[in-house]
mmCIF file of C-alpha atoms in Angstrom:
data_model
loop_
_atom_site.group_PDB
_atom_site.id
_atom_site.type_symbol
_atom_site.label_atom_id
_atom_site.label_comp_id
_atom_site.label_asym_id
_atom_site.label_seq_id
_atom_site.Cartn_x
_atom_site.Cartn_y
_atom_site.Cartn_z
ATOM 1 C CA UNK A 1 14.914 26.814 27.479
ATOM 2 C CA UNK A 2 15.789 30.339 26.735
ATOM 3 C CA UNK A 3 17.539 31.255 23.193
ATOM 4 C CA UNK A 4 21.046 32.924 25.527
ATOM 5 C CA UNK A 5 21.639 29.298 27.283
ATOM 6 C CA UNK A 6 22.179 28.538 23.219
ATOM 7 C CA UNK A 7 25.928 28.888 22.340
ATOM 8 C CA UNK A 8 27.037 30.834 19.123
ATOM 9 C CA UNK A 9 28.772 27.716 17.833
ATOM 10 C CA UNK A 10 25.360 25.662 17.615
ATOM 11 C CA UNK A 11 21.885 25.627 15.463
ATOM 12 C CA UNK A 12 18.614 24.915 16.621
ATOM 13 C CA UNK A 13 16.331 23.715 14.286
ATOM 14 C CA UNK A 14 13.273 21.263 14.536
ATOM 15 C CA UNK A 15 14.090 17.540 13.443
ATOM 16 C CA UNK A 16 10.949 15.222 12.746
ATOM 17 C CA UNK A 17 9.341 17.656 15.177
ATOM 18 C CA UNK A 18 11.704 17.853 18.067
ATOM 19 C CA UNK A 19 14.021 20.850 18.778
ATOM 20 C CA UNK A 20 17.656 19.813 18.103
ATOM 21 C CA UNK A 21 21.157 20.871 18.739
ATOM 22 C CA UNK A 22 23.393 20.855 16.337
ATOM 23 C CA UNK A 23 27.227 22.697 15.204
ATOM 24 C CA UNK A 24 26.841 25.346 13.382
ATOM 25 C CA UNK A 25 27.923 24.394 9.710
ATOM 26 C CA UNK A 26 26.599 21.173 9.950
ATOM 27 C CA UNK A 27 25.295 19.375 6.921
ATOM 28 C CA UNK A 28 22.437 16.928 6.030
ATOM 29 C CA UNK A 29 25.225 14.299 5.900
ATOM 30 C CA UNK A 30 25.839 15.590 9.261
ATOM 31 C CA UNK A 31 22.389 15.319 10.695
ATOM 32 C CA UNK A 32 22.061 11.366 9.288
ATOM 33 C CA UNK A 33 25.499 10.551 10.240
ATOM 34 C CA UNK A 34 24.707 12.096 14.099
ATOM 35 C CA UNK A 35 21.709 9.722 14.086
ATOM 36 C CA UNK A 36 23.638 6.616 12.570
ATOM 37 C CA UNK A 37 20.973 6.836 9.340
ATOM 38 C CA UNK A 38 22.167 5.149 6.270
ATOM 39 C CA UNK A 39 20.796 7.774 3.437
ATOM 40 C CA UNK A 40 20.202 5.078 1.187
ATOM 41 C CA UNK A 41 17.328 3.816 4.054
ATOM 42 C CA UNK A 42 15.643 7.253 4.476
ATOM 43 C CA UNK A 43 14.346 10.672 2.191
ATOM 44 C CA UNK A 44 14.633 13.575 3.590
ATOM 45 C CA UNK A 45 12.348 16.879 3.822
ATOM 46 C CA UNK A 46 14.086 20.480 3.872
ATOM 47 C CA UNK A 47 11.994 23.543 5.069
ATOM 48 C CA UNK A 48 9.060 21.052 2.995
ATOM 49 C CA UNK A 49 11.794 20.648 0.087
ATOM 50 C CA UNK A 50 12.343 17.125 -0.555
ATOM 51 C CA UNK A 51 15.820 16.660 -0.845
ATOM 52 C CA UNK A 52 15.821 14.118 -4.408
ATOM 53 C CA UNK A 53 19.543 13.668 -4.524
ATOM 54 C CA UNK A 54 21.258 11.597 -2.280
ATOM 55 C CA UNK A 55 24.968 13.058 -3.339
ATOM 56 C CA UNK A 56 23.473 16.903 -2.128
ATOM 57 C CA UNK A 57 23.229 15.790 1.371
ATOM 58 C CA UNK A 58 26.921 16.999 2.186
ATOM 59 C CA UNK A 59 26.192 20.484 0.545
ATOM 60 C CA UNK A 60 22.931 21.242 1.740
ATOM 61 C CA UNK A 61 23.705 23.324 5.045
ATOM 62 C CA UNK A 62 21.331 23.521 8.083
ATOM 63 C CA UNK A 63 20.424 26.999 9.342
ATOM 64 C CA UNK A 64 18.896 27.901 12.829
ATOM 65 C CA UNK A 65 14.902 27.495 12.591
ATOM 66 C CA UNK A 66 15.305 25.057 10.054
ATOM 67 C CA UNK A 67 12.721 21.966 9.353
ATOM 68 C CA UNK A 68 13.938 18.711 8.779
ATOM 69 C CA UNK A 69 11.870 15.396 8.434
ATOM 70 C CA UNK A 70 13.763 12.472 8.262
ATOM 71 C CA UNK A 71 11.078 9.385 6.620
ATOM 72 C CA UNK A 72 11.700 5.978 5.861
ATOM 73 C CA UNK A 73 9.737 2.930 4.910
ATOM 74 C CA UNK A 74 7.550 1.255 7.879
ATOM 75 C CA UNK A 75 5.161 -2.083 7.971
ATOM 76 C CA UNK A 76 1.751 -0.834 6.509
ATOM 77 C CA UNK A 77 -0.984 -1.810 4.656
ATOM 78 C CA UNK B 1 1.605 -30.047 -3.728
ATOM 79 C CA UNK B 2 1.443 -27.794 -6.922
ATOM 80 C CA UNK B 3 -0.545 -25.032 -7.980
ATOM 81 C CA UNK B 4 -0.558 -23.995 -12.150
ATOM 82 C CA UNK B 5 1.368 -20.201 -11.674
ATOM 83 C CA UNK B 6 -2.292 -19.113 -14.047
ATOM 84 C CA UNK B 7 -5.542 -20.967 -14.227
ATOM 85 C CA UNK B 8 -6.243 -22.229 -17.352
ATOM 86 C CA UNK B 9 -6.599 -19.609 -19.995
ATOM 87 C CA UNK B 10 -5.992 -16.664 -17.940
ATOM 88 C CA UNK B 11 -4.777 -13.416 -18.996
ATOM 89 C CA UNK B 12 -1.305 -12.187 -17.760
ATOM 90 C CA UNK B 13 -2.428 -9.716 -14.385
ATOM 91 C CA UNK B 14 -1.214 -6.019 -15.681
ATOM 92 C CA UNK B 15 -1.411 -2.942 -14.587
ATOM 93 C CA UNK B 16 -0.113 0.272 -16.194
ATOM 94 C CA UNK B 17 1.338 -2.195 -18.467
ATOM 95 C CA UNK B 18 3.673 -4.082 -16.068
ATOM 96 C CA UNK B 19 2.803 -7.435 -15.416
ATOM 97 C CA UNK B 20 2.853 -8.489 -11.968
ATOM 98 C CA UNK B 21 2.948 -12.444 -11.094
ATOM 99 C CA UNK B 22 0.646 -12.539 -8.505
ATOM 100 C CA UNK B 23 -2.744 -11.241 -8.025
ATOM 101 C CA UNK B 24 -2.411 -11.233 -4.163
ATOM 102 C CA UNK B 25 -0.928 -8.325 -2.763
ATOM 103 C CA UNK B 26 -0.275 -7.690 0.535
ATOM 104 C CA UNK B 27 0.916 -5.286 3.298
ATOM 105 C CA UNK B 28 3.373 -5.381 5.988
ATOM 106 C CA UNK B 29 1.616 -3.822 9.104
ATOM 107 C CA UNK B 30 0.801 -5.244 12.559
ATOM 108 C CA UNK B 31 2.953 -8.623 12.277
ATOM 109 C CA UNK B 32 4.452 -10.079 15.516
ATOM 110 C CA UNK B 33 7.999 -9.871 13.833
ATOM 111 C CA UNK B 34 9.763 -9.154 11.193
ATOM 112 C CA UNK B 35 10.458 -12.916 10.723
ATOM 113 C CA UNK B 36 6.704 -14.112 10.808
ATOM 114 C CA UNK B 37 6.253 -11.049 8.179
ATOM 115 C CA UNK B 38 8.577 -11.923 6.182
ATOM 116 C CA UNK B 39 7.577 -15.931 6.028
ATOM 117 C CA UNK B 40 4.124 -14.866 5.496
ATOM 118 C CA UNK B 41 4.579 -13.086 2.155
ATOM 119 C CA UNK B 42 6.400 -15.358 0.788
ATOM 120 C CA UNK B 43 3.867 -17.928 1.818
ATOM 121 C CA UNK B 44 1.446 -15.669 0.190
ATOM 122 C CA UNK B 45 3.557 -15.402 -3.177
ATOM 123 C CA UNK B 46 2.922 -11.878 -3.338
ATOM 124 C CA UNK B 47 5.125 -9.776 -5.619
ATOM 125 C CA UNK B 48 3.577 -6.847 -4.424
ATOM 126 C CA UNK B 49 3.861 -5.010 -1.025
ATOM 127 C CA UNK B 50 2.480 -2.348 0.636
ATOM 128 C CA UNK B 51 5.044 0.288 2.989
ATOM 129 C CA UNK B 52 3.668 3.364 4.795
ATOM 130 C CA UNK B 53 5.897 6.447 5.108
ATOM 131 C CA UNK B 54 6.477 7.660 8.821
ATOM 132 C CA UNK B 55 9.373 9.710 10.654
ATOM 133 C CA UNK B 56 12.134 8.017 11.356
ATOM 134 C CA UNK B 57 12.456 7.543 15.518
ATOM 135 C CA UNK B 58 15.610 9.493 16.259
ATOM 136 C CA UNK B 59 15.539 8.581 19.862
ATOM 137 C CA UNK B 60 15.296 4.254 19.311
ATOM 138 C CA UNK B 61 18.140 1.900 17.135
ATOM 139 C CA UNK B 62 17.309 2.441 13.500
ATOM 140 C CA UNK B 63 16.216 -1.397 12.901
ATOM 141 C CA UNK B 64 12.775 -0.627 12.414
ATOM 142 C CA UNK B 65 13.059 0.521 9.069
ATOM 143 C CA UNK B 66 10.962 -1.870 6.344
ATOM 144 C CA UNK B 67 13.798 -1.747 3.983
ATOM 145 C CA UNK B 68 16.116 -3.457 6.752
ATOM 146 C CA UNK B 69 14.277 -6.717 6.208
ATOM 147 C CA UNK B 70 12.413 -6.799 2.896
ATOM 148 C CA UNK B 71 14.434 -7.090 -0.507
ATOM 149 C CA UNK B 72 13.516 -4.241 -3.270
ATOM 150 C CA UNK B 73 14.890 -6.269 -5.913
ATOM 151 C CA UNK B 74 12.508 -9.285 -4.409
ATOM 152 C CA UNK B 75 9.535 -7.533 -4.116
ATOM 153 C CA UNK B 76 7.844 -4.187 -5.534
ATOM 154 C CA UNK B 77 7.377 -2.063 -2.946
ATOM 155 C CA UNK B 78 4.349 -0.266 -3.437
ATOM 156 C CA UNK B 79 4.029 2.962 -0.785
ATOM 157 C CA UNK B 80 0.877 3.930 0.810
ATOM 158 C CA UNK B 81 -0.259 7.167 1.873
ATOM 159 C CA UNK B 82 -2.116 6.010 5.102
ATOM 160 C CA UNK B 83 -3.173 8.275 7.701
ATOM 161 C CA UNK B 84 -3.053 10.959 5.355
ATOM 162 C CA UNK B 85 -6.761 12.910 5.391
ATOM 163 C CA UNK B 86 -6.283 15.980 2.658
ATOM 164 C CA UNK B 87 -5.139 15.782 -0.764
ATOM 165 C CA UNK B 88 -2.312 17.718 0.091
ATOM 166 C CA UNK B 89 -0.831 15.500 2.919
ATOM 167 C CA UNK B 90 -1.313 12.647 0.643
ATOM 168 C CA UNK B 91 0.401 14.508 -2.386
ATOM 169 C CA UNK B 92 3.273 15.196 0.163
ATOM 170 C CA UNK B 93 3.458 11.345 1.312
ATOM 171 C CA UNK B 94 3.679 10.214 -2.158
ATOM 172 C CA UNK B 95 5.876 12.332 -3.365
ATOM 173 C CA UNK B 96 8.545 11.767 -0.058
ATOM 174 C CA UNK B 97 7.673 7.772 -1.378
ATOM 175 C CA UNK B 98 9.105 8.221 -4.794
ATOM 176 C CA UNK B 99 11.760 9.823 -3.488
ATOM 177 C CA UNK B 100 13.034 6.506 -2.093
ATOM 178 C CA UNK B 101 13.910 6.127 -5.081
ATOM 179 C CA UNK B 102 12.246 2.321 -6.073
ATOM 180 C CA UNK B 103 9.157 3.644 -8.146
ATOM 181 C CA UNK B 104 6.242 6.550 -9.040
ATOM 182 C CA UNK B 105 4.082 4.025 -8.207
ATOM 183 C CA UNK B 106 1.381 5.214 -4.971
ATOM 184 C CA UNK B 107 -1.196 3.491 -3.552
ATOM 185 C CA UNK B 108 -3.358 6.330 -3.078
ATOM 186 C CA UNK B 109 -5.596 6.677 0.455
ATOM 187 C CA UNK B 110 -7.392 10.107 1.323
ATOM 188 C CA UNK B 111 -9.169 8.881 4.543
ATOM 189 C CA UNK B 112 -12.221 11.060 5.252
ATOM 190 C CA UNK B 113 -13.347 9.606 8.574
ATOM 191 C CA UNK B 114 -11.263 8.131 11.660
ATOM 192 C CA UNK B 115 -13.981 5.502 12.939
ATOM 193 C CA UNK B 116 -14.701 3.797 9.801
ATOM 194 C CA UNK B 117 -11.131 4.915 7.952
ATOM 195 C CA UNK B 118 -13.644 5.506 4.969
ATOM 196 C CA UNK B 119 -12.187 7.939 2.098
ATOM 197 C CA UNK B 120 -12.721 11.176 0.871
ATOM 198 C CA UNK B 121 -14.086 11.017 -2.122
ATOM 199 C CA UNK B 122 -13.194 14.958 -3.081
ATOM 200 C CA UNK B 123 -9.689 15.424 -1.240
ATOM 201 C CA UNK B 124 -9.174 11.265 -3.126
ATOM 202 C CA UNK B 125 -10.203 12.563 -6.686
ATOM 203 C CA UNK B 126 -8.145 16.118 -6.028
ATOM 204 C CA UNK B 127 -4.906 13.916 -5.460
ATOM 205 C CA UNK B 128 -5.184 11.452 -7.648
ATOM 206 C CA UNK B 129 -5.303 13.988 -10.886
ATOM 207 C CA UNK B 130 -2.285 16.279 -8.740
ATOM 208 C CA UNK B 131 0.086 13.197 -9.098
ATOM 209 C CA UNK B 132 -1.359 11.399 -12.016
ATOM 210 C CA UNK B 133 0.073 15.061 -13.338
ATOM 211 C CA UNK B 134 3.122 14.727 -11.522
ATOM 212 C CA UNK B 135 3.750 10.976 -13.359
ATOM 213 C CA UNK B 136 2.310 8.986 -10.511
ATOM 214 C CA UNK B 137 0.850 5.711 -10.962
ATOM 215 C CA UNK B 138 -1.911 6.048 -8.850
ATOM 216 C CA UNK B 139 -3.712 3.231 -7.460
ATOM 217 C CA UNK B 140 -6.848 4.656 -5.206
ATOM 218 C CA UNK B 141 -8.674 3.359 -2.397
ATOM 219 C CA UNK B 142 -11.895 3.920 -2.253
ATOM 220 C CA UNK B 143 -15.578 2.925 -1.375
ATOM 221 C CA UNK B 144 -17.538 0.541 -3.596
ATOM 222 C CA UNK B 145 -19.568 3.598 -5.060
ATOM 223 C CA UNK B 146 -19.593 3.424 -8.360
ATOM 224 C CA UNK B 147 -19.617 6.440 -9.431
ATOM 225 C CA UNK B 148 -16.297 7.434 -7.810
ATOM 226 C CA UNK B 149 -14.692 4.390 -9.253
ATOM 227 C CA UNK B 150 -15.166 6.012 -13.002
ATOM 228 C CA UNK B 151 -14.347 9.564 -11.756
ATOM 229 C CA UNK B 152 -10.858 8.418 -10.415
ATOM 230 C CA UNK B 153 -10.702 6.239 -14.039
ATOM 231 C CA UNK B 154 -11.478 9.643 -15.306
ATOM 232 C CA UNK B 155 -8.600 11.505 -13.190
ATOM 233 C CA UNK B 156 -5.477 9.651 -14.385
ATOM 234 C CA UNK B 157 -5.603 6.236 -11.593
ATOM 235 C CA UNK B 158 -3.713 3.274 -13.163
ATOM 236 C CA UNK B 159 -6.455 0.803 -10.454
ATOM 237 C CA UNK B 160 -8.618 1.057 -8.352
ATOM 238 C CA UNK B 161 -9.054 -0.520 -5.411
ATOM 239 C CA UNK B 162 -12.590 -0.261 -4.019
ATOM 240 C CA UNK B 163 -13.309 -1.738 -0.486
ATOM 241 C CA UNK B 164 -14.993 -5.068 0.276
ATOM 242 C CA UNK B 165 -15.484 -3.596 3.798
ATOM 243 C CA UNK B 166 -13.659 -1.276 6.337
ATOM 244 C CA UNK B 167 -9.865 -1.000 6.754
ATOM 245 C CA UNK B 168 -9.021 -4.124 9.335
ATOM 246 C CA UNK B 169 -12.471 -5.059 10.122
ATOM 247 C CA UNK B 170 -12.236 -8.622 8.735
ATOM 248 C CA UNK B 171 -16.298 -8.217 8.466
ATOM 249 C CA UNK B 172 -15.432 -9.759 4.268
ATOM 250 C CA UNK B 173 -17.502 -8.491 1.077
ATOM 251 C CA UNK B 174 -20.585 -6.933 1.792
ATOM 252 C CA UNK B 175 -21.702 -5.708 -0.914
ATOM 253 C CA UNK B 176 -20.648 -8.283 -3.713
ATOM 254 C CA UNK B 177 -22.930 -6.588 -6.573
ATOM 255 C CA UNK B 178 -21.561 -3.438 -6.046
ATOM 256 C CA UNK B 179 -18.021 -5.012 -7.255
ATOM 257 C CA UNK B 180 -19.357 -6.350 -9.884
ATOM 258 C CA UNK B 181 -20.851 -3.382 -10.957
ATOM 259 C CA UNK B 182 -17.112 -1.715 -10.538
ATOM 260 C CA UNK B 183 -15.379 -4.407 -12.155
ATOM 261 C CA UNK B 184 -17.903 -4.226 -15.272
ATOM 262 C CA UNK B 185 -17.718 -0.527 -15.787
ATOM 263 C CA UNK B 186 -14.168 0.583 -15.109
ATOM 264 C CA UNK B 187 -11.588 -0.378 -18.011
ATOM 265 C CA UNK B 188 -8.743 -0.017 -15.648
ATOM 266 C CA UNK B 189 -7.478 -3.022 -13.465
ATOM 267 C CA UNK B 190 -9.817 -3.211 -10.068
ATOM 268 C CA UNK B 191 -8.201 -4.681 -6.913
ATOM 269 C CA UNK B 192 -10.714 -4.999 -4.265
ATOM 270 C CA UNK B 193 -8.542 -3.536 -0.793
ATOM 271 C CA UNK B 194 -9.383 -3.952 2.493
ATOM 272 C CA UNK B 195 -12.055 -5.707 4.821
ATOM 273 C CA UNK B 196 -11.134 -9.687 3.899
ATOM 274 C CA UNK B 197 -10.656 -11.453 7.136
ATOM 275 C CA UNK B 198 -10.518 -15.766 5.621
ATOM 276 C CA UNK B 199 -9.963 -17.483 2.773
ATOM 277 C CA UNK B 200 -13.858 -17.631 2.151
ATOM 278 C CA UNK B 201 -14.060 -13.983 1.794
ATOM 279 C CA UNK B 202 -11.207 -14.129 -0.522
ATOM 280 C CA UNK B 203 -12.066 -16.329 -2.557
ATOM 281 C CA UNK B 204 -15.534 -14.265 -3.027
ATOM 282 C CA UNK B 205 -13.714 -11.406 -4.139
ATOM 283 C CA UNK B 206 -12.295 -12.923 -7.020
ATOM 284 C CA UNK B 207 -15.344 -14.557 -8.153
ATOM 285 C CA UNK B 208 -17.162 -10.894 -8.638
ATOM 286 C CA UNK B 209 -14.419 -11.104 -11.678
ATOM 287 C CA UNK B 210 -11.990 -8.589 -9.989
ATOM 288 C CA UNK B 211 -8.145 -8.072 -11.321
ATOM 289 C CA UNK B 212 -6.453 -8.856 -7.427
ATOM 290 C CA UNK B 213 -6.904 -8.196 -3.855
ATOM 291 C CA UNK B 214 -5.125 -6.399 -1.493
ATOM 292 C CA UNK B 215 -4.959 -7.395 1.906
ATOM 293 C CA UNK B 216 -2.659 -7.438 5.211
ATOM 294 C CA UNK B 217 -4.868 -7.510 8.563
ATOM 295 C CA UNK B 218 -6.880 -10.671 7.282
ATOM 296 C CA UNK B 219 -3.567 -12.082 7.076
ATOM 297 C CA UNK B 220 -1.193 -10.319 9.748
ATOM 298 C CA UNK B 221 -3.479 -11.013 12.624
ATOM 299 C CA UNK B 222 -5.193 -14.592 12.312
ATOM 300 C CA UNK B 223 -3.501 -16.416 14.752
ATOM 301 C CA UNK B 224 -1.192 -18.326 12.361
ATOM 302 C CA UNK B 225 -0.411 -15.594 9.893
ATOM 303 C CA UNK B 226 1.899 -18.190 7.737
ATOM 304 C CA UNK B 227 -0.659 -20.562 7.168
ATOM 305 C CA UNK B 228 -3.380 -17.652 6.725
ATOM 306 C CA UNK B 229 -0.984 -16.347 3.895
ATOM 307 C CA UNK B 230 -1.460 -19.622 1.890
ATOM 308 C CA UNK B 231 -5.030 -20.016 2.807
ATOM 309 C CA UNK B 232 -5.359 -16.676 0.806
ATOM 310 C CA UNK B 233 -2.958 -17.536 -1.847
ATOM 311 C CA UNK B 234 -5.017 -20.715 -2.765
ATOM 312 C CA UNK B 235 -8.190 -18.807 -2.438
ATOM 313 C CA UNK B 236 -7.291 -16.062 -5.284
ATOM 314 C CA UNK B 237 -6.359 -18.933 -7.106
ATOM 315 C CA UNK B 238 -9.230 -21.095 -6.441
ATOM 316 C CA UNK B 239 -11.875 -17.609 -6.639
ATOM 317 C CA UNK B 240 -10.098 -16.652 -10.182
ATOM 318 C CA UNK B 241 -10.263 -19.562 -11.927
ATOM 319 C CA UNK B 242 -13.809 -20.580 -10.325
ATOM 320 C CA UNK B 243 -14.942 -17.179 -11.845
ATOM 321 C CA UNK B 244 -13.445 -18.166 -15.033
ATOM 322 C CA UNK B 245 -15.020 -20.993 -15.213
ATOM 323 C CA UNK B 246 -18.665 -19.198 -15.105
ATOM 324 C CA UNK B 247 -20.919 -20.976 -12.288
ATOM 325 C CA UNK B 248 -23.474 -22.969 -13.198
ATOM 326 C CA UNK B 249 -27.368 -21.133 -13.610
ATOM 327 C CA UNK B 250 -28.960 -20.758 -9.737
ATOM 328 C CA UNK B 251 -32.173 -22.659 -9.639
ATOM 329 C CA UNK B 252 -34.676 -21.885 -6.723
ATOM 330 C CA UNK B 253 -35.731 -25.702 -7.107
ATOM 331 C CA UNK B 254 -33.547 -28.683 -6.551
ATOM 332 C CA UNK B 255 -32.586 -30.997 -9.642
ATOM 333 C CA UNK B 256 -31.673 -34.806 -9.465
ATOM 334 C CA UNK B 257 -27.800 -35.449 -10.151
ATOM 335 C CA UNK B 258 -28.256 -39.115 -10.580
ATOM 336 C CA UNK B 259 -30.732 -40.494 -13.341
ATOM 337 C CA UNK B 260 -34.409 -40.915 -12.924
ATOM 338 C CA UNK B 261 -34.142 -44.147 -14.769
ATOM 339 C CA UNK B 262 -33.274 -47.485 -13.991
ATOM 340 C CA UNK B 263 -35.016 -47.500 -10.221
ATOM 341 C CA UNK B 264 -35.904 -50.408 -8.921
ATOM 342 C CA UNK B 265 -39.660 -51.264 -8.587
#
């Protein structure tokens, strides 16, 4: 996919390693709320800066290139 | 049926200096369901269990999370940092773990080798004195070497948890001296994690005089993982207080238990 078939109102950045979509602007609280993630379920990772408050999420902005992980607790041992 | 909560005379089971009511522990991995995971610890009476930290699946319903199903303020969650095979991946995993937000405890794994999921012992000793640092109450998994066991005492861990054999082999305690030897040395709490596939090997464990045992495949994959689960909680019982008790002298000759008197001519 070629960066011109991108729009100027959208971001690409690199979600729990998959290229992603989004408008630009958009917010972590964005991002969860896209993916129906409760942010009390999950921690998130920002360009490998854990994000440690929950109540940043809505003022932490996403910037083209940007890597996000999105974690959460699984069954393990 | 009733179990005493301690055997006779025990000491309260404490690590770090918060007691914990149960010296099973076990994990949450490779159950059927949620449902038959969930009935299993609390057949086990575990307090403590084990979560790993993985991406969320953006493309599936987010059901699969482990804090959909288990209860925080029911259980201690206590957050692994499997798959993880440098110190720094494994600093990163814990630290995403504490960011969850439940505790600064980690149980710490540095896996050195993908076949036998044995650690390594430099990358395991390099993280555990980065997040004992950072506040981290590390509890490391590692081999039944000696040696390593005091040098992670040395580097901050709060336990540790040598192996009675490999990660989901079932194949029990092979080398029970070696335990022993562990358990005698170390000052710390020792919880003997991973390789105990029945009850038997359980109950083992806990006679080499060890502090707990982890466990989840011995449990999560017998064929009747409920019933397993208090198979092994009766074991730890039955292996702790048999320990405490101190077993009789072995003799290599056999010894009447009935008298030698009053026979018949």
């Amino acid at each position: 996919m070629s960066q011109q078939s991108v729009a100027d109102d959208t971001v690409s950045l690199t979600v729990n390693g998959e290229e992603r979509e989004l408008p630009a602007g958009s917010s972590v609280a964005d991002l969860l709320r896209a993916h129906q993630l409760d942010p009390r379920m999950v921690v998130v990772e920002h360009n490998r800066e854990i994000l440690r408050d929950r109540d940043s999420y809505p003022r932490v902005t996403l910037r083209g290139g940007d890597v996000v992980e999105i974690v959460h607790f699984v069954g393990g041992g | 049926m009733t179990t005493a909560a301690l055997p006779m005379n025990d000491v309260p089971f404490e690590i770090a200096g918060r007691e914990f009511r149960s010296r099973l522990m076990v994990g949450t991995g490779k159950y059927r369901s949620n449902e038959e995971m969930l009935a299993a610890i609390e057949a086990s009476g575990a307090e403590v269990v084990t979560v790993a930290v993985r991406r969320v699946d953006l493309n599936r319903a987010n059901d699969e999370g482990m804090l959909h199903h288990l209860d925080p303020e029911q259980y201690f969650l206590l957050a692994n940092t499997a798959g993880c095979y440098s110190a720094d991946e494994a600093v990163r995993y814990a630290r995403l773990a504490r960011a969850a937000g439940f505790n600064e405890w980690i149980k710490l794994e540095v896996i050195g080798d993908e076949e036998t999921l044995l650690p390594d012992v430099a990358g395991l000793l390099e993280a555990t004195k980065l997040l004992a640092d950072e506040g981290f109450k590390v509890m490391a998994y590692t081999n039944d070497d000696l040696i390593t066991a005091l040098r992670l005492e040395e580097a901050g861990a709060v336990a540790v948890m040598p192996l009675a054999s490999p990660i989901g082999s079932g194949l029990g305690l092979l080398n029970p001296h070696a335990i022993r030897t562990i358990k005698r040395r170390l000052s710390v709490p020792v919880i003997v994690d991973a390789g105990v596939g029945c009850a038997t090997d359980a109950c083992a464990a806990m006679e080499q005089g060890v502090d707990g045992i982890l466990m989840n495949t011995g449990i999560a994959a017998a064929s009747n993982p409920v019933r397993m689960a208090r198979a092994m909680k009766l074991a730890v019982e039955a292996g702790r207080a048999s320990f405490l008790s101190g077993r009789m002298p072995r003799r290599e000759t056999a010894m009447p238990s009935s008298p030698l008197e009053g026979m018949l001519d």
